[in-house]
Amino acid sequence: MGRVHQISVSGGGVPKLAVAEAEVRFGGVVGDDQRDRKHHGGPERAVCLFSMEVIERLRAEGHPIAPGTVGENLTVSGLDWRAVAPGTRLVFERGVELEVAAYTSPCSNIRQSFSNLDSKRIKQDLHPGESRVYARVLREGRIAAGEGVEAVGPVQGSGRG
């Protein structure tokens, strides 16, 4: 069982800032917005998630990354991040359910989180298991920092992802 390390939102852009809890709707996290709706947001990219353990490894490499600085809404800890892939369901203690839809494509807006300004450091094709993921919302509800989360799947035969 993993934990929600941090919930992060912004009015658009990065860094996203920590909140204690938030409402998760089919369209995304309430209180969060994206400036570029062509590449961010929408039902298949409603919630962006990242691993605290990956952030810690990146910090150990000298990158100035922190939760929320690469645009994720939920920073989680305690999950086998390499196993969090398209089709994986994330079931939260208070009832929210997400399904990973895709790996994210890092863009230049998050380059300040990397010592060499190269956001491709978290690109799935180049560094498997160290990418953020986008998820669709299967069950709406409230989510809180510190809440438990379990990874289930990937869903067999979902035809998505």
GROMACS .gro file of C-alpha atoms in nm:
model
  161
    1MET     CA    1   0.000   0.000   0.000
    2GLY     CA    2   0.130   0.340  -0.097
    3ARG     CA    3   0.049   0.687   0.035
    4VAL     CA    4  -0.041   1.023  -0.110
    5HIS     CA    5   0.268   1.229  -0.029
    6GLN     CA    6   0.137   1.559  -0.171
    7ILE     CA    7  -0.160   1.699  -0.363
    8SER     CA    8  -0.064   1.990  -0.589
    9VAL     CA    9  -0.270   2.245  -0.784
   10SER     CA   10  -0.219   2.570  -0.972
   11GLY     CA   11  -0.415   2.823  -1.171
   12GLY     CA   12  -0.200   2.726  -1.468
   13GLY     CA   13   0.164   2.635  -1.507
   14VAL     CA   14   0.428   2.514  -1.265
   15PRO     CA   15   0.510   2.479  -0.990
   16LYS     CA   16   0.185   2.339  -0.862
   17LEU     CA   17   0.147   2.413  -0.491
   18ALA     CA   18   0.053   2.180  -0.206
   19VAL     CA   19  -0.299   2.156  -0.066
   20ALA     CA   20  -0.409   1.931   0.220
   21GLU     CA   21  -0.698   1.779   0.027
   22ALA     CA   22  -0.890   1.822  -0.296
   23GLU     CA   23  -1.198   1.711  -0.483
   24VAL     CA   24  -1.126   1.484  -0.780
   25ARG     CA   25  -1.380   1.503  -1.063
   26PHE     CA   26  -1.397   1.336  -1.405
   27GLY     CA   27  -1.250   1.655  -1.553
   28GLY     CA   28  -0.959   1.671  -1.307
   29VAL     CA   29  -0.862   1.804  -0.966
   30VAL     CA   30  -1.082   2.092  -0.851
   31GLY     CA   31  -0.870   2.406  -0.813
   32ASP     CA   32  -0.620   2.300  -1.078
   33ASP     CA   33  -0.603   2.445  -1.427
   34GLN     CA   34  -0.376   2.417  -1.730
   35ARG     CA   35  -0.271   2.694  -1.966
   36ASP     CA   36  -0.223   2.455  -2.259
   37ARG     CA   37  -0.542   2.247  -2.293
   38LYS     CA   38  -0.420   2.094  -2.619
   39HIS     CA   39  -0.148   1.897  -2.437
   40HIS     CA   40  -0.275   1.892  -2.077
   41GLY     CA   41  -0.603   1.819  -1.902
   42GLY     CA   42  -0.921   1.664  -2.035
   43PRO     CA   43  -1.078   1.332  -1.937
   44GLU     CA   44  -0.784   1.112  -2.050
   45ARG     CA   45  -0.532   1.341  -1.874
   46ALA     CA   46  -0.750   1.443  -1.580
   47VAL     CA   47  -0.488   1.373  -1.310
   48CYS     CA   48  -0.109   1.371  -1.339
   49LEU     CA   49   0.080   1.149  -1.093
   50PHE     CA   50   0.445   1.103  -1.002
   51SER     CA   51   0.652   0.903  -0.756
   52MET     CA   52   0.821   1.053  -0.451
   53GLU     CA   53   1.089   0.785  -0.472
   54VAL     CA   54   1.175   0.892  -0.828
   55ILE     CA   55   1.188   1.255  -0.713
   56GLU     CA   56   1.429   1.153  -0.435
   57ARG     CA   57   1.653   0.967  -0.685
   58LEU     CA   58   1.655   1.272  -0.912
   59ARG     CA   59   1.749   1.496  -0.617
   60ALA     CA   60   2.035   1.258  -0.537
   61GLU     CA   61   2.156   1.314  -0.896
   62GLY     CA   62   2.162   1.688  -0.824
   63HIS     CA   63   1.835   1.797  -0.985
   64PRO     CA   64   1.640   2.077  -0.806
   65ILE     CA   65   1.309   1.889  -0.839
   66ALA     CA   66   1.040   1.882  -0.570
   67PRO     CA   67   0.680   1.762  -0.548
   68GLY     CA   68   0.464   1.970  -0.781
   69THR     CA   69   0.749   2.126  -0.980
   70VAL     CA   70   0.701   1.899  -1.280
   71GLY     CA   71   0.326   1.958  -1.290
   72GLU     CA   72   0.194   1.651  -1.114
   73ASN     CA   73  -0.128   1.672  -0.913
   74LEU     CA   74  -0.053   1.372  -0.694
   75THR     CA   75   0.289   1.274  -0.567
   76VAL     CA   76   0.269   0.924  -0.423
   77SER     CA   77   0.513   0.711  -0.226
   78GLY     CA   78   0.542   0.342  -0.151
   79LEU     CA   79   0.428   0.205  -0.488
   80ASP     CA   80   0.641   0.006  -0.730
   81TRP     CA   81   0.649   0.292  -0.981
   82ARG     CA   82   0.789   0.076  -1.263
   83ALA     CA   83   0.467  -0.129  -1.240
   84VAL     CA   84   0.242   0.179  -1.266
   85ALA     CA   85   0.167   0.160  -1.638
   86PRO     CA   86  -0.126   0.228  -1.869
   87GLY     CA   87  -0.419   0.016  -1.753
   88THR     CA   88  -0.315   0.018  -1.386
   89ARG     CA   89  -0.595   0.123  -1.152
   90LEU     CA   90  -0.511   0.334  -0.849
   91VAL     CA   91  -0.761   0.286  -0.566
   92PHE     CA   92  -0.749   0.546  -0.290
   93GLU     CA   93  -0.849   0.482   0.070
   94ARG     CA   94  -1.140   0.729   0.066
   95GLY     CA   95  -1.289   0.588  -0.257
   96VAL     CA   96  -1.137   0.778  -0.550
   97GLU     CA   97  -1.034   0.546  -0.835
   98LEU     CA   98  -0.809   0.637  -1.126
   99GLU     CA   99  -0.688   0.439  -1.426
  100VAL     CA  100  -0.352   0.521  -1.579
  101ALA     CA  101  -0.417   0.623  -1.940
  102ALA     CA  102  -0.067   0.712  -2.063
  103TYR     CA  103   0.286   0.816  -1.978
  104THR     CA  104   0.335   1.192  -2.000
  105SER     CA  105   0.554   1.368  -2.252
  106PRO     CA  106   0.782   1.608  -2.065
  107CYS     CA  107   0.792   1.961  -2.202
  108SER     CA  108   1.022   2.259  -2.167
  109ASN     CA  109   0.794   2.423  -1.907
  110ILE     CA  110   0.937   2.189  -1.640
  111ARG     CA  111   1.305   2.231  -1.737
  112GLN     CA  112   1.386   2.433  -1.422
  113SER     CA  113   1.345   2.111  -1.222
  114PHE     CA  114   1.657   1.965  -1.386
  115SER     CA  115   2.018   2.071  -1.333
  116ASN     CA  116   2.089   2.053  -1.707
  117LEU     CA  117   1.745   2.196  -1.800
  118ASP     CA  118   1.670   1.869  -1.983
  119SER     CA  119   1.315   1.763  -1.899
  120LYS     CA  120   1.364   1.444  -2.103
  121ARG     CA  121   1.527   1.300  -1.789
  122ILE     CA  122   1.176   1.177  -1.700
  123LYS     CA  123   1.074   1.059  -2.048
  124GLN     CA  124   0.949   0.698  -2.037
  125ASP     CA  125   1.122   0.593  -2.362
  126LEU     CA  126   1.460   0.713  -2.235
  127HIS     CA  127   1.425   0.632  -1.863
  128PRO     CA  128   1.167   0.353  -1.817
  129GLY     CA  129   0.986   0.363  -1.484
  130GLU     CA  130   1.076   0.727  -1.415
  131SER     CA  131   0.797   0.905  -1.601
  132ARG     CA  132   0.493   1.084  -1.470
  133VAL     CA  133   0.161   0.930  -1.575
  134TYR     CA  134  -0.177   1.067  -1.677
  135ALA     CA  135  -0.490   0.906  -1.540
  136ARG     CA  136  -0.860   0.914  -1.612
  137VAL     CA  137  -1.103   0.929  -1.321
  138LEU     CA  138  -1.315   0.617  -1.272
  139ARG     CA  139  -1.471   0.722  -0.939
  140GLU     CA  140  -1.491   1.080  -0.817
  141GLY     CA  141  -1.445   1.194  -0.457
  142ARG     CA  142  -1.217   1.369  -0.211
  143ILE     CA  143  -0.854   1.283  -0.163
  144ALA     CA  144  -0.622   1.386   0.121
  145ALA     CA  145  -0.248   1.398   0.177
  146GLY     CA  146  -0.141   1.093   0.377
  147GLU     CA  147  -0.423   0.879   0.238
  148GLY     CA  148  -0.348   0.521   0.136
  149VAL     CA  149  -0.341   0.415  -0.230
  150GLU     CA  150  -0.318   0.072  -0.389
  151ALA     CA  151  -0.210  -0.007  -0.745
  152VAL     CA  152  -0.420  -0.279  -0.910
  153GLY     CA  153  -0.365  -0.415  -1.257
  154PRO     CA  154  -0.303  -0.334  -1.529
  155VAL     CA  155  -0.662  -0.403  -1.622
  156GLN     CA  156  -0.668  -0.696  -1.864
  157GLY     CA  157  -0.867  -0.641  -2.182
  158SER     CA  158  -0.952  -0.280  -2.105
  159GLY     CA  159  -0.860  -0.186  -2.461
  160ARG     CA  160  -0.733   0.147  -2.333
  161GLY     CA  161  -0.393   0.295  -2.257
   0.00000   0.00000   0.00000
